[in-house]
Amino acid sequence: MAPKHHPTPLSGGDRKALNKELGKARAMAGILAARSAEVRAKAETLLQQADRLLCESWNERMWANGGPIDPSPAIDQAVNGGYPWLEIECSRCKSKRDVDLAALRHPPTTFVHDLASRLRCSKCAKVNRRPAATLLQLTQRPRQAAPET
């Protein structure tokens, strides 16, 4: 944005008054910018806490009710809330694995429960079977070293 042009007044008293007002405006701009940064930091902290609580709530509902529960957090909400891993289980061979949500090729606004039909077991794929995965829970870290995805 181009700087605003203030025509210089002809009289000395008006020039002094203009410089005084410009100084006040510059000081106020600095104060407002600092306050904005402070409020933004608080908002980001609160948003991260809200995302974490949403993930914990979804995990509790998954445990209590079973099955992919709708609504679920979006991928970006899960990652922001500190739950970047999704634990899944193959519906055929019952092997469990962890999926890194940040590494998925899905848009970050995709809901976690929508991944149930898209994730497949890599073990069963080797024998030409592609059963859908069952979602178990969101986790903060993988259970074990992640096998091939």
mmCIF file of N, CA and C in Angstrom:
data_model
loop_
_atom_site.group_PDB
_atom_site.id
_atom_site.type_symbol
_atom_site.label_atom_id
_atom_site.label_comp_id
_atom_site.label_asym_id
_atom_site.label_seq_id
_atom_site.Cartn_x
_atom_site.Cartn_y
_atom_site.Cartn_z
ATOM 1 N N MET A 1 0.839 -1.160 0.000
ATOM 2 C CA MET A 1 0.000 0.000 0.000
ATOM 3 C C MET A 1 0.890 1.230 0.000
ATOM 4 N N ALA A 2 0.589 2.178 -0.820
ATOM 5 C CA ALA A 2 1.387 3.400 -0.928
ATOM 6 C C ALA A 2 1.192 4.260 0.318
ATOM 7 N N PRO A 3 2.262 4.946 0.736
ATOM 8 C CA PRO A 3 2.112 5.814 1.896
ATOM 9 C C PRO A 3 1.153 6.957 1.599
ATOM 10 N N LYS A 4 0.447 7.341 2.619
ATOM 11 C CA LYS A 4 -0.519 8.423 2.467
ATOM 12 C C LYS A 4 0.228 9.753 2.387
ATOM 13 N N HIS A 5 -0.198 10.614 1.493
ATOM 14 C CA HIS A 5 0.439 11.930 1.340
ATOM 15 C C HIS A 5 -0.318 12.957 2.153
ATOM 16 N N HIS A 6 0.411 13.640 3.022
ATOM 17 C CA HIS A 6 -0.173 14.724 3.817
ATOM 18 C C HIS A 6 0.428 16.028 3.315
ATOM 19 N N PRO A 7 -0.346 16.901 2.705
ATOM 20 C CA PRO A 7 0.219 18.177 2.228
ATOM 21 C C PRO A 7 0.724 19.001 3.417
ATOM 22 N N THR A 8 1.896 19.543 3.262
ATOM 23 C CA THR A 8 2.497 20.337 4.332
ATOM 24 C C THR A 8 1.791 21.683 4.427
ATOM 25 N N PRO A 9 1.283 22.004 5.622
ATOM 26 C CA PRO A 9 0.627 23.299 5.790
ATOM 27 C C PRO A 9 1.625 24.455 5.660
ATOM 28 N N LEU A 10 1.137 25.607 5.317
ATOM 29 C CA LEU A 10 1.999 26.764 5.111
ATOM 30 C C LEU A 10 2.456 27.397 6.420
ATOM 31 N N SER A 11 1.605 27.421 7.437
ATOM 32 C CA SER A 11 1.981 28.100 8.674
ATOM 33 C C SER A 11 2.778 27.166 9.575
ATOM 34 N N GLY A 12 3.631 27.746 10.414
ATOM 35 C CA GLY A 12 4.473 26.976 11.314
ATOM 36 C C GLY A 12 3.682 26.236 12.365
ATOM 37 N N GLY A 13 2.645 26.854 12.904
ATOM 38 C CA GLY A 13 1.823 26.210 13.927
ATOM 39 C C GLY A 13 1.086 25.004 13.377
ATOM 40 N N ASP A 14 0.611 25.095 12.160
ATOM 41 C CA ASP A 14 -0.085 23.970 11.536
ATOM 42 C C ASP A 14 0.878 22.826 11.231
ATOM 43 N N ARG A 15 2.117 23.165 10.835
ATOM 44 C CA ARG A 15 3.117 22.122 10.571
ATOM 45 C C ARG A 15 3.442 21.364 11.849
ATOM 46 N N LYS A 16 3.588 22.081 12.938
ATOM 47 C CA LYS A 16 3.873 21.451 14.229
ATOM 48 C C LYS A 16 2.711 20.541 14.652
ATOM 49 N N ALA A 17 1.506 21.037 14.463
ATOM 50 C CA ALA A 17 0.329 20.242 14.824
ATOM 51 C C ALA A 17 0.240 18.975 13.966
ATOM 52 N N LEU A 18 0.548 19.109 12.654
ATOM 53 C CA LEU A 18 0.525 17.943 11.766
ATOM 54 C C LEU A 18 1.579 16.931 12.182
ATOM 55 N N ASN A 19 2.789 17.393 12.466
ATOM 56 C CA ASN A 19 3.856 16.475 12.893
ATOM 57 C C ASN A 19 3.501 15.782 14.202
ATOM 58 N N LYS A 20 2.846 16.523 15.109
ATOM 59 C CA LYS A 20 2.425 15.932 16.376
ATOM 60 C C LYS A 20 1.376 14.837 16.138
ATOM 61 N N GLU A 21 0.403 15.097 15.300
ATOM 62 C CA GLU A 21 -0.634 14.114 14.990
ATOM 63 C C GLU A 21 -0.062 12.906 14.262
ATOM 64 N N LEU A 22 0.883 13.137 13.344
ATOM 65 C CA LEU A 22 1.520 12.011 12.635
ATOM 66 C C LEU A 22 2.326 11.146 13.605
ATOM 67 N N GLY A 23 2.994 11.774 14.556
ATOM 68 C CA GLY A 23 3.733 11.017 15.572
ATOM 69 C C GLY A 23 2.807 10.162 16.423
ATOM 70 N N LYS A 24 1.655 10.745 16.816
ATOM 71 C CA LYS A 24 0.669 9.986 17.584
ATOM 72 C C LYS A 24 0.133 8.802 16.775
ATOM 73 N N ALA A 25 -0.150 9.041 15.487
ATOM 74 C CA ALA A 25 -0.684 7.975 14.637
ATOM 75 C C ALA A 25 0.335 6.848 14.479
ATOM 76 N N ARG A 26 1.620 7.209 14.320
ATOM 77 C CA ARG A 26 2.662 6.164 14.183
ATOM 78 C C ARG A 26 2.812 5.372 15.475
ATOM 79 N N ALA A 27 2.762 6.052 16.604
ATOM 80 C CA ALA A 27 2.856 5.362 17.893
ATOM 81 C C ALA A 27 1.657 4.428 18.088
ATOM 82 N N MET A 28 0.461 4.904 17.739
ATOM 83 C CA MET A 28 -0.747 4.093 17.887
ATOM 84 C C MET A 28 -0.686 2.875 16.957
ATOM 85 N N ALA A 29 -0.151 3.061 15.761
ATOM 86 C CA ALA A 29 -0.020 1.934 14.831
ATOM 87 C C ALA A 29 0.887 0.856 15.415
ATOM 88 N N GLY A 30 1.973 1.264 16.053
ATOM 89 C CA GLY A 30 2.871 0.295 16.691
ATOM 90 C C GLY A 30 2.196 -0.436 17.838
ATOM 91 N N ILE A 31 1.445 0.300 18.645
ATOM 92 C CA ILE A 31 0.734 -0.313 19.773
ATOM 93 C C ILE A 31 -0.301 -1.311 19.269
ATOM 94 N N LEU A 32 -1.066 -0.910 18.248
ATOM 95 C CA LEU A 32 -2.102 -1.799 17.713
ATOM 96 C C LEU A 32 -1.498 -3.041 17.061
ATOM 97 N N ALA A 33 -0.358 -2.899 16.392
ATOM 98 C CA ALA A 33 0.293 -4.052 15.781
ATOM 99 C C ALA A 33 0.776 -5.036 16.848
ATOM 100 N N ALA A 34 1.332 -4.513 17.945
ATOM 101 C CA ALA A 34 1.786 -5.382 19.034
ATOM 102 C C ALA A 34 0.605 -6.087 19.684
ATOM 103 N N ARG A 35 -0.479 -5.373 19.892
ATOM 104 C CA ARG A 35 -1.677 -5.961 20.490
ATOM 105 C C ARG A 35 -2.273 -7.036 19.585
ATOM 106 N N SER A 36 -2.257 -6.766 18.289
ATOM 107 C CA SER A 36 -2.746 -7.742 17.317
ATOM 108 C C SER A 36 -1.932 -9.028 17.369
ATOM 109 N N ALA A 37 -0.623 -8.907 17.435
ATOM 110 C CA ALA A 37 0.238 -10.090 17.509
ATOM 111 C C ALA A 37 -0.016 -10.867 18.798
ATOM 112 N N GLU A 38 -0.235 -10.145 19.883
ATOM 113 C CA GLU A 38 -0.510 -10.790 21.169
ATOM 114 C C GLU A 38 -1.835 -11.561 21.129
ATOM 115 N N VAL A 39 -2.863 -10.937 20.611
ATOM 116 C CA VAL A 39 -4.180 -11.582 20.530
ATOM 117 C C VAL A 39 -4.134 -12.765 19.575
ATOM 118 N N ARG A 40 -3.395 -12.629 18.459
ATOM 119 C CA ARG A 40 -3.266 -13.727 17.500
ATOM 120 C C ARG A 40 -2.576 -14.933 18.142
ATOM 121 N N ALA A 41 -1.558 -14.693 18.955
ATOM 122 C CA ALA A 41 -0.872 -15.797 19.636
ATOM 123 C C ALA A 41 -1.819 -16.501 20.605
ATOM 124 N N LYS A 42 -2.627 -15.711 21.336
ATOM 125 C CA LYS A 42 -3.610 -16.313 22.239
ATOM 126 C C LYS A 42 -4.638 -17.124 21.459
ATOM 127 N N ALA A 43 -5.077 -16.586 20.330
ATOM 128 C CA ALA A 43 -6.078 -17.277 19.516
ATOM 129 C C ALA A 43 -5.535 -18.594 18.977
ATOM 130 N N GLU A 44 -4.282 -18.591 18.540
ATOM 131 C CA GLU A 44 -3.687 -19.825 18.036
ATOM 132 C C GLU A 44 -3.572 -20.870 19.133
ATOM 133 N N THR A 45 -3.238 -20.430 20.342
ATOM 134 C CA THR A 45 -3.165 -21.352 21.473
ATOM 135 C C THR A 45 -4.547 -21.931 21.785
ATOM 136 N N LEU A 46 -5.562 -21.063 21.782
ATOM 137 C CA LEU A 46 -6.922 -21.536 22.060
ATOM 138 C C LEU A 46 -7.429 -22.457 20.954
ATOM 139 N N LEU A 47 -7.096 -22.154 19.712
ATOM 140 C CA LEU A 47 -7.510 -23.004 18.607
ATOM 141 C C LEU A 47 -6.841 -24.375 18.689
ATOM 142 N N GLN A 48 -5.575 -24.393 19.059
ATOM 143 C CA GLN A 48 -4.868 -25.667 19.223
ATOM 144 C C GLN A 48 -5.492 -26.483 20.355
ATOM 145 N N GLN A 49 -5.857 -25.821 21.434
ATOM 146 C CA GLN A 49 -6.495 -26.509 22.556
ATOM 147 C C GLN A 49 -7.872 -27.045 22.141
ATOM 148 N N ALA A 50 -8.626 -26.261 21.375
ATOM 149 C CA ALA A 50 -9.943 -26.708 20.904
ATOM 150 C C ALA A 50 -9.799 -27.917 19.983
ATOM 151 N N ASP A 51 -8.803 -27.920 19.105
ATOM 152 C CA ASP A 51 -8.577 -29.057 18.208
ATOM 153 C C ASP A 51 -8.180 -30.302 18.996
ATOM 154 N N ARG A 52 -7.363 -30.118 20.042
ATOM 155 C CA ARG A 52 -6.961 -31.257 20.871
ATOM 156 C C ARG A 52 -8.182 -31.855 21.574
ATOM 157 N N LEU A 53 -9.045 -30.994 22.118
ATOM 158 C CA LEU A 53 -10.247 -31.479 22.792
ATOM 159 C C LEU A 53 -11.199 -32.168 21.819
ATOM 160 N N LEU A 54 -11.282 -31.667 20.587
ATOM 161 C CA LEU A 54 -12.115 -32.297 19.570
ATOM 162 C C LEU A 54 -11.610 -33.702 19.256
ATOM 163 N N CYS A 55 -10.300 -33.867 19.151
ATOM 164 C CA CYS A 55 -9.720 -35.189 18.877
ATOM 165 C C CYS A 55 -9.960 -36.144 20.045
ATOM 166 N N GLU A 56 -9.785 -35.652 21.264
ATOM 167 C CA GLU A 56 -10.019 -36.498 22.434
ATOM 168 C C GLU A 56 -11.486 -36.910 22.523
ATOM 169 N N SER A 57 -12.379 -35.992 22.214
ATOM 170 C CA SER A 57 -13.806 -36.298 22.222
ATOM 171 C C SER A 57 -14.141 -37.359 21.180
ATOM 172 N N TRP A 58 -13.560 -37.215 19.993
ATOM 173 C CA TRP A 58 -13.815 -38.191 18.929
ATOM 174 C C TRP A 58 -13.281 -39.565 19.323
ATOM 175 N N ASN A 59 -12.098 -39.618 19.935
ATOM 176 C CA ASN A 59 -11.538 -40.892 20.397
ATOM 177 C C ASN A 59 -12.455 -41.552 21.426
ATOM 178 N N GLU A 60 -12.996 -40.758 22.346
ATOM 179 C CA GLU A 60 -13.892 -41.313 23.361
ATOM 180 C C GLU A 60 -15.172 -41.847 22.731
ATOM 181 N N ARG A 61 -15.726 -41.106 21.752
ATOM 182 C CA ARG A 61 -16.939 -41.582 21.082
ATOM 183 C C ARG A 61 -16.646 -42.829 20.254
ATOM 184 N N MET A 62 -15.465 -42.910 19.650
ATOM 185 C CA MET A 62 -15.084 -44.111 18.888
ATOM 186 C C MET A 62 -14.992 -45.305 19.831
ATOM 187 N N TRP A 63 -14.405 -45.094 20.996
ATOM 188 C CA TRP A 63 -14.257 -46.191 21.951
ATOM 189 C C TRP A 63 -15.616 -46.621 22.484
ATOM 190 N N ALA A 64 -16.485 -45.657 22.770
ATOM 191 C CA ALA A 64 -17.785 -45.976 23.351
ATOM 192 C C ALA A 64 -18.751 -46.569 22.331
ATOM 193 N N ASN A 65 -18.765 -46.043 21.114
ATOM 194 C CA ASN A 65 -19.757 -46.451 20.123
ATOM 195 C C ASN A 65 -19.209 -47.352 19.033
ATOM 196 N N GLY A 66 -17.909 -47.279 18.763
ATOM 197 C CA GLY A 66 -17.307 -48.059 17.684
ATOM 198 C C GLY A 66 -17.680 -47.494 16.324
ATOM 199 N N GLY A 67 -16.915 -47.861 15.323
ATOM 200 C CA GLY A 67 -17.211 -47.413 13.965
ATOM 201 C C GLY A 67 -16.801 -45.977 13.723
ATOM 202 N N PRO A 68 -16.680 -45.618 12.458
ATOM 203 C CA PRO A 68 -16.294 -44.232 12.158
ATOM 204 C C PRO A 68 -17.432 -43.267 12.491
ATOM 205 N N ILE A 69 -17.203 -42.464 13.484
ATOM 206 C CA ILE A 69 -18.215 -41.551 14.001
ATOM 207 C C ILE A 69 -18.173 -40.245 13.213
ATOM 208 N N ASP A 70 -19.353 -39.795 12.817
ATOM 209 C CA ASP A 70 -19.495 -38.531 12.116
ATOM 210 C C ASP A 70 -20.198 -37.571 13.055
ATOM 211 N N PRO A 71 -19.760 -36.404 13.314
ATOM 212 C CA PRO A 71 -18.638 -35.707 12.701
ATOM 213 C C PRO A 71 -17.325 -36.055 13.385
ATOM 214 N N SER A 72 -16.284 -35.955 12.619
ATOM 215 C CA SER A 72 -14.945 -36.189 13.146
ATOM 216 C C SER A 72 -14.109 -34.955 12.852
ATOM 217 N N PRO A 73 -12.947 -34.850 13.491
ATOM 218 C CA PRO A 73 -12.089 -33.713 13.173
ATOM 219 C C PRO A 73 -11.544 -33.843 11.753
ATOM 220 N N ALA A 74 -11.221 -32.724 11.156
ATOM 221 C CA ALA A 74 -10.564 -32.731 9.846
ATOM 222 C C ALA A 74 -9.089 -33.079 10.057
ATOM 223 N N ILE A 75 -8.415 -33.429 8.975
ATOM 224 C CA ILE A 75 -7.001 -33.809 9.070
ATOM 225 C C ILE A 75 -6.185 -32.663 9.663
ATOM 226 N N ASP A 76 -6.403 -31.429 9.195
ATOM 227 C CA ASP A 76 -5.627 -30.310 9.715
ATOM 228 C C ASP A 76 -5.944 -30.012 11.180
ATOM 229 N N GLN A 77 -7.168 -30.279 11.622
ATOM 230 C CA GLN A 77 -7.507 -30.104 13.032
ATOM 231 C C GLN A 77 -6.801 -31.142 13.893
ATOM 232 N N ALA A 78 -6.738 -32.373 13.403
ATOM 233 C CA ALA A 78 -6.064 -33.437 14.152
ATOM 234 C C ALA A 78 -4.572 -33.142 14.282
ATOM 235 N N VAL A 79 -3.961 -32.710 13.193
ATOM 236 C CA VAL A 79 -2.531 -32.399 13.227
ATOM 237 C C VAL A 79 -2.281 -31.196 14.138
ATOM 238 N N ASN A 80 -3.105 -30.162 14.033
ATOM 239 C CA ASN A 80 -2.954 -28.970 14.870
ATOM 240 C C ASN A 80 -3.197 -29.287 16.339
ATOM 241 N N GLY A 81 -4.075 -30.219 16.627
ATOM 242 C CA GLY A 81 -4.380 -30.595 18.005
ATOM 243 C C GLY A 81 -3.371 -31.538 18.621
ATOM 244 N N GLY A 82 -2.364 -31.954 17.871
ATOM 245 C CA GLY A 82 -1.335 -32.835 18.422
ATOM 246 C C GLY A 82 -1.637 -34.312 18.257
ATOM 247 N N TYR A 83 -2.559 -34.655 17.376
ATOM 248 C CA TYR A 83 -2.912 -36.045 17.103
ATOM 249 C C TYR A 83 -2.678 -36.343 15.619
ATOM 250 N N PRO A 84 -1.414 -36.384 15.178
ATOM 251 C CA PRO A 84 -1.137 -36.544 13.747
ATOM 252 C C PRO A 84 -1.151 -37.988 13.252
ATOM 253 N N TRP A 85 -1.438 -38.945 14.106
ATOM 254 C CA TRP A 85 -1.426 -40.353 13.701
ATOM 255 C C TRP A 85 -2.821 -40.953 13.844
ATOM 256 N N LEU A 86 -3.182 -41.781 12.887
ATOM 257 C CA LEU A 86 -4.465 -42.477 12.902
ATOM 258 C C LEU A 86 -4.178 -43.970 12.974
ATOM 259 N N GLU A 87 -4.695 -44.610 14.000
ATOM 260 C CA GLU A 87 -4.520 -46.052 14.153
ATOM 261 C C GLU A 87 -5.662 -46.753 13.421
ATOM 262 N N ILE A 88 -5.299 -47.672 12.522
ATOM 263 C CA ILE A 88 -6.301 -48.410 11.752
ATOM 264 C C ILE A 88 -6.071 -49.906 11.907
ATOM 265 N N GLU A 89 -7.084 -50.679 11.558
ATOM 266 C CA GLU A 89 -6.995 -52.134 11.613
ATOM 267 C C GLU A 89 -7.620 -52.688 10.342
ATOM 268 N N CYS A 90 -6.968 -53.674 9.743
ATOM 269 C CA CYS A 90 -7.498 -54.310 8.540
ATOM 270 C C CYS A 90 -8.718 -55.143 8.928
ATOM 271 N N SER A 91 -9.785 -55.020 8.151
ATOM 272 C CA SER A 91 -10.996 -55.769 8.479
ATOM 273 C C SER A 91 -10.864 -57.248 8.127
ATOM 274 N N ARG A 92 -9.839 -57.629 7.362
ATOM 275 C CA ARG A 92 -9.648 -59.031 6.970
ATOM 276 C C ARG A 92 -8.612 -59.728 7.848
ATOM 277 N N CYS A 93 -7.371 -59.199 7.874
ATOM 278 C CA CYS A 93 -6.294 -59.888 8.592
ATOM 279 C C CYS A 93 -6.103 -59.383 10.026
ATOM 280 N N LYS A 94 -6.815 -58.334 10.405
ATOM 281 C CA LYS A 94 -6.789 -57.762 11.751
ATOM 282 C C LYS A 94 -5.434 -57.194 12.154
ATOM 283 N N SER A 95 -4.578 -56.894 11.189
ATOM 284 C CA SER A 95 -3.296 -56.274 11.526
ATOM 285 C C SER A 95 -3.511 -54.781 11.723
ATOM 286 N N LYS A 96 -2.821 -54.240 12.714
ATOM 287 C CA LYS A 96 -2.954 -52.822 13.034
ATOM 288 C C LYS A 96 -1.742 -52.080 12.509
ATOM 289 N N ARG A 97 -1.975 -50.823 12.113
ATOM 290 C CA ARG A 97 -0.866 -49.959 11.730
ATOM 291 C C ARG A 97 -1.273 -48.513 11.954
ATOM 292 N N ASP A 98 -0.277 -47.655 11.913
ATOM 293 C CA ASP A 98 -0.506 -46.234 12.124
ATOM 294 C C ASP A 98 -0.283 -45.490 10.819
ATOM 295 N N VAL A 99 -1.137 -44.526 10.556
ATOM 296 C CA VAL A 99 -1.057 -43.722 9.341
ATOM 297 C C VAL A 99 -0.733 -42.293 9.746
ATOM 298 N N ASP A 100 0.294 -41.727 9.120
ATOM 299 C CA ASP A 100 0.671 -40.343 9.370
ATOM 300 C C ASP A 100 -0.279 -39.444 8.583
ATOM 301 N N LEU A 101 -1.136 -38.719 9.285
ATOM 302 C CA LEU A 101 -2.133 -37.878 8.614
ATOM 303 C C LEU A 101 -1.486 -36.742 7.842
ATOM 304 N N ALA A 102 -0.358 -36.236 8.329
ATOM 305 C CA ALA A 102 0.304 -35.122 7.654
ATOM 306 C C ALA A 102 0.887 -35.553 6.308
ATOM 307 N N ALA A 103 1.166 -36.841 6.153
ATOM 308 C CA ALA A 103 1.780 -37.323 4.916
ATOM 309 C C ALA A 103 0.755 -37.780 3.880
ATOM 310 N N LEU A 104 -0.526 -37.788 4.226
ATOM 311 C CA LEU A 104 -1.551 -38.226 3.279
ATOM 312 C C LEU A 104 -1.705 -37.223 2.144
ATOM 313 N N ARG A 105 -2.132 -37.710 0.983
ATOM 314 C CA ARG A 105 -2.323 -36.852 -0.177
ATOM 315 C C ARG A 105 -3.723 -36.255 -0.249
ATOM 316 N N HIS A 106 -4.469 -36.357 0.800
ATOM 317 C CA HIS A 106 -5.826 -35.823 0.827
ATOM 318 C C HIS A 106 -5.786 -34.353 1.239
ATOM 319 N N PRO A 107 -6.767 -33.569 0.828
ATOM 320 C CA PRO A 107 -6.810 -32.172 1.278
ATOM 321 C C PRO A 107 -6.888 -32.106 2.800
ATOM 322 N N PRO A 108 -6.272 -31.100 3.408
ATOM 323 C CA PRO A 108 -6.269 -31.027 4.871
ATOM 324 C C PRO A 108 -7.652 -30.833 5.476
ATOM 325 N N THR A 109 -8.638 -30.451 4.684
ATOM 326 C CA THR A 109 -9.990 -30.266 5.208
ATOM 327 C C THR A 109 -10.818 -31.549 5.153
ATOM 328 N N THR A 110 -10.217 -32.658 4.706
ATOM 329 C CA THR A 110 -10.918 -33.945 4.669
ATOM 330 C C THR A 110 -11.153 -34.430 6.104
ATOM 331 N N PHE A 111 -12.358 -34.876 6.377
ATOM 332 C CA PHE A 111 -12.664 -35.390 7.708
ATOM 333 C C PHE A 111 -12.054 -36.775 7.888
ATOM 334 N N VAL A 112 -11.648 -37.066 9.116
ATOM 335 C CA VAL A 112 -10.995 -38.336 9.417
ATOM 336 C C VAL A 112 -11.929 -39.506 9.131
ATOM 337 N N HIS A 113 -13.216 -39.380 9.442
ATOM 338 C CA HIS A 113 -14.127 -40.507 9.215
ATOM 339 C C HIS A 113 -14.295 -40.808 7.726
ATOM 340 N N ASP A 114 -14.014 -39.842 6.845
ATOM 341 C CA ASP A 114 -14.076 -40.089 5.402
ATOM 342 C C ASP A 114 -12.920 -40.956 4.910
ATOM 343 N N LEU A 115 -11.871 -41.095 5.711
ATOM 344 C CA LEU A 115 -10.716 -41.899 5.315
ATOM 345 C C LEU A 115 -10.984 -43.393 5.436
ATOM 346 N N ALA A 116 -12.038 -43.774 6.132
ATOM 347 C CA ALA A 116 -12.313 -45.197 6.365
ATOM 348 C C ALA A 116 -12.455 -45.960 5.057
ATOM 349 N N SER A 117 -13.105 -45.394 4.087
ATOM 350 C CA SER A 117 -13.298 -46.099 2.817
ATOM 351 C C SER A 117 -12.101 -45.950 1.885
ATOM 352 N N ARG A 118 -11.185 -45.043 2.200
ATOM 353 C CA ARG A 118 -10.052 -44.780 1.301
ATOM 354 C C ARG A 118 -8.769 -45.492 1.709
ATOM 355 N N LEU A 119 -8.648 -45.861 2.982
ATOM 356 C CA LEU A 119 -7.429 -46.518 3.455
ATOM 357 C C LEU A 119 -7.554 -48.024 3.275
ATOM 358 N N ARG A 120 -6.503 -48.647 2.806
ATOM 359 C CA ARG A 120 -6.486 -50.080 2.541
ATOM 360 C C ARG A 120 -5.300 -50.724 3.247
ATOM 361 N N CYS A 121 -5.411 -52.013 3.486
ATOM 362 C CA CYS A 121 -4.345 -52.785 4.130
ATOM 363 C C CYS A 121 -3.254 -53.096 3.104
ATOM 364 N N SER A 122 -2.015 -52.787 3.446
ATOM 365 C CA SER A 122 -0.910 -53.040 2.516
ATOM 366 C C SER A 122 -0.515 -54.525 2.508
ATOM 367 N N LYS A 123 -0.737 -55.247 3.629
ATOM 368 C CA LYS A 123 -0.431 -56.686 3.654
ATOM 369 C C LYS A 123 -1.354 -57.455 2.717
ATOM 370 N N CYS A 124 -2.645 -57.174 2.805
ATOM 371 C CA CYS A 124 -3.622 -57.894 1.986
ATOM 372 C C CYS A 124 -3.520 -57.505 0.510
ATOM 373 N N ALA A 125 -2.973 -56.347 0.238
ATOM 374 C CA ALA A 125 -2.826 -55.919 -1.160
ATOM 375 C C ALA A 125 -1.830 -56.804 -1.896
ATOM 376 N N LYS A 126 -0.899 -57.401 -1.167
ATOM 377 C CA LYS A 126 0.109 -58.264 -1.792
ATOM 378 C C LYS A 126 -0.496 -59.571 -2.288
ATOM 379 N N VAL A 127 -1.643 -59.945 -1.744
ATOM 380 C CA VAL A 127 -2.312 -61.168 -2.192
ATOM 381 C C VAL A 127 -3.585 -60.823 -2.972
ATOM 382 N N ASN A 128 -3.575 -59.648 -3.598
ATOM 383 C CA ASN A 128 -4.664 -59.163 -4.450
ATOM 384 C C ASN A 128 -6.002 -59.031 -3.735
ATOM 385 N N ARG A 129 -5.962 -58.660 -2.499
ATOM 386 C CA ARG A 129 -7.186 -58.335 -1.767
ATOM 387 C C ARG A 129 -7.016 -56.908 -1.249
ATOM 388 N N ARG A 130 -8.059 -56.146 -1.294
ATOM 389 C CA ARG A 130 -7.998 -54.755 -0.852
ATOM 390 C C ARG A 130 -9.145 -54.433 0.097
ATOM 391 N N PRO A 131 -9.208 -55.080 1.266
ATOM 392 C CA PRO A 131 -10.298 -54.772 2.196
ATOM 393 C C PRO A 131 -10.124 -53.370 2.795
ATOM 394 N N ALA A 132 -11.209 -52.782 3.133
ATOM 395 C CA ALA A 132 -11.164 -51.454 3.756
ATOM 396 C C ALA A 132 -10.637 -51.567 5.186
ATOM 397 N N ALA A 133 -10.071 -50.492 5.646
ATOM 398 C CA ALA A 133 -9.544 -50.460 7.009
ATOM 399 C C ALA A 133 -10.623 -49.990 7.979
ATOM 400 N N THR A 134 -10.482 -50.409 9.212
ATOM 401 C CA THR A 134 -11.361 -49.968 10.285
ATOM 402 C C THR A 134 -10.600 -48.923 11.085
ATOM 403 N N LEU A 135 -11.213 -47.764 11.304
ATOM 404 C CA LEU A 135 -10.569 -46.713 12.088
ATOM 405 C C LEU A 135 -10.687 -47.050 13.569
ATOM 406 N N LEU A 136 -9.584 -46.900 14.293
ATOM 407 C CA LEU A 136 -9.597 -47.184 15.726
ATOM 408 C C LEU A 136 -9.558 -45.902 16.556
ATOM 409 N N GLN A 137 -8.512 -45.090 16.364
ATOM 410 C CA GLN A 137 -8.394 -43.872 17.150
ATOM 411 C C GLN A 137 -7.311 -42.971 16.583
ATOM 412 N N LEU A 138 -7.335 -41.715 16.999
ATOM 413 C CA LEU A 138 -6.264 -40.771 16.697
ATOM 414 C C LEU A 138 -5.249 -40.851 17.828
ATOM 415 N N THR A 139 -3.967 -40.816 17.498
ATOM 416 C CA THR A 139 -2.935 -40.908 18.521
ATOM 417 C C THR A 139 -1.921 -39.796 18.357
ATOM 418 N N GLN A 140 -1.216 -39.526 19.445
ATOM 419 C CA GLN A 140 -0.207 -38.476 19.423
ATOM 420 C C GLN A 140 1.113 -38.951 18.840
ATOM 421 N N ARG A 141 1.369 -40.248 18.929
ATOM 422 C CA ARG A 141 2.602 -40.809 18.362
ATOM 423 C C ARG A 141 2.301 -42.228 17.884
ATOM 424 N N PRO A 142 3.071 -42.729 16.948
ATOM 425 C CA PRO A 142 2.799 -44.088 16.466
ATOM 426 C C PRO A 142 3.063 -45.122 17.556
ATOM 427 N N ARG A 143 2.328 -46.235 17.481
ATOM 428 C CA ARG A 143 2.501 -47.314 18.464
ATOM 429 C C ARG A 143 3.879 -47.941 18.320
ATOM 430 N N GLN A 144 4.320 -48.078 17.092
ATOM 431 C CA GLN A 144 5.572 -48.774 16.787
ATOM 432 C C GLN A 144 6.180 -48.107 15.570
ATOM 433 N N ALA A 145 7.314 -48.622 15.140
ATOM 434 C CA ALA A 145 7.929 -48.108 13.919
ATOM 435 C C ALA A 145 6.974 -48.344 12.759
ATOM 436 N N ALA A 146 6.741 -47.310 11.973
ATOM 437 C CA ALA A 146 5.743 -47.377 10.898
ATOM 438 C C ALA A 146 6.233 -48.281 9.759
ATOM 439 N N PRO A 147 5.450 -49.308 9.391
ATOM 440 C CA PRO A 147 5.807 -50.116 8.228
ATOM 441 C C PRO A 147 5.479 -49.339 6.952
ATOM 442 N N GLU A 148 5.695 -49.990 5.810
ATOM 443 C CA GLU A 148 5.423 -49.307 4.552
ATOM 444 C C GLU A 148 3.965 -48.872 4.493
ATOM 445 N N THR A 149 3.726 -47.757 3.867
ATOM 446 C CA THR A 149 2.382 -47.176 3.841
ATOM 447 C C THR A 149 1.555 -47.684 2.710
#
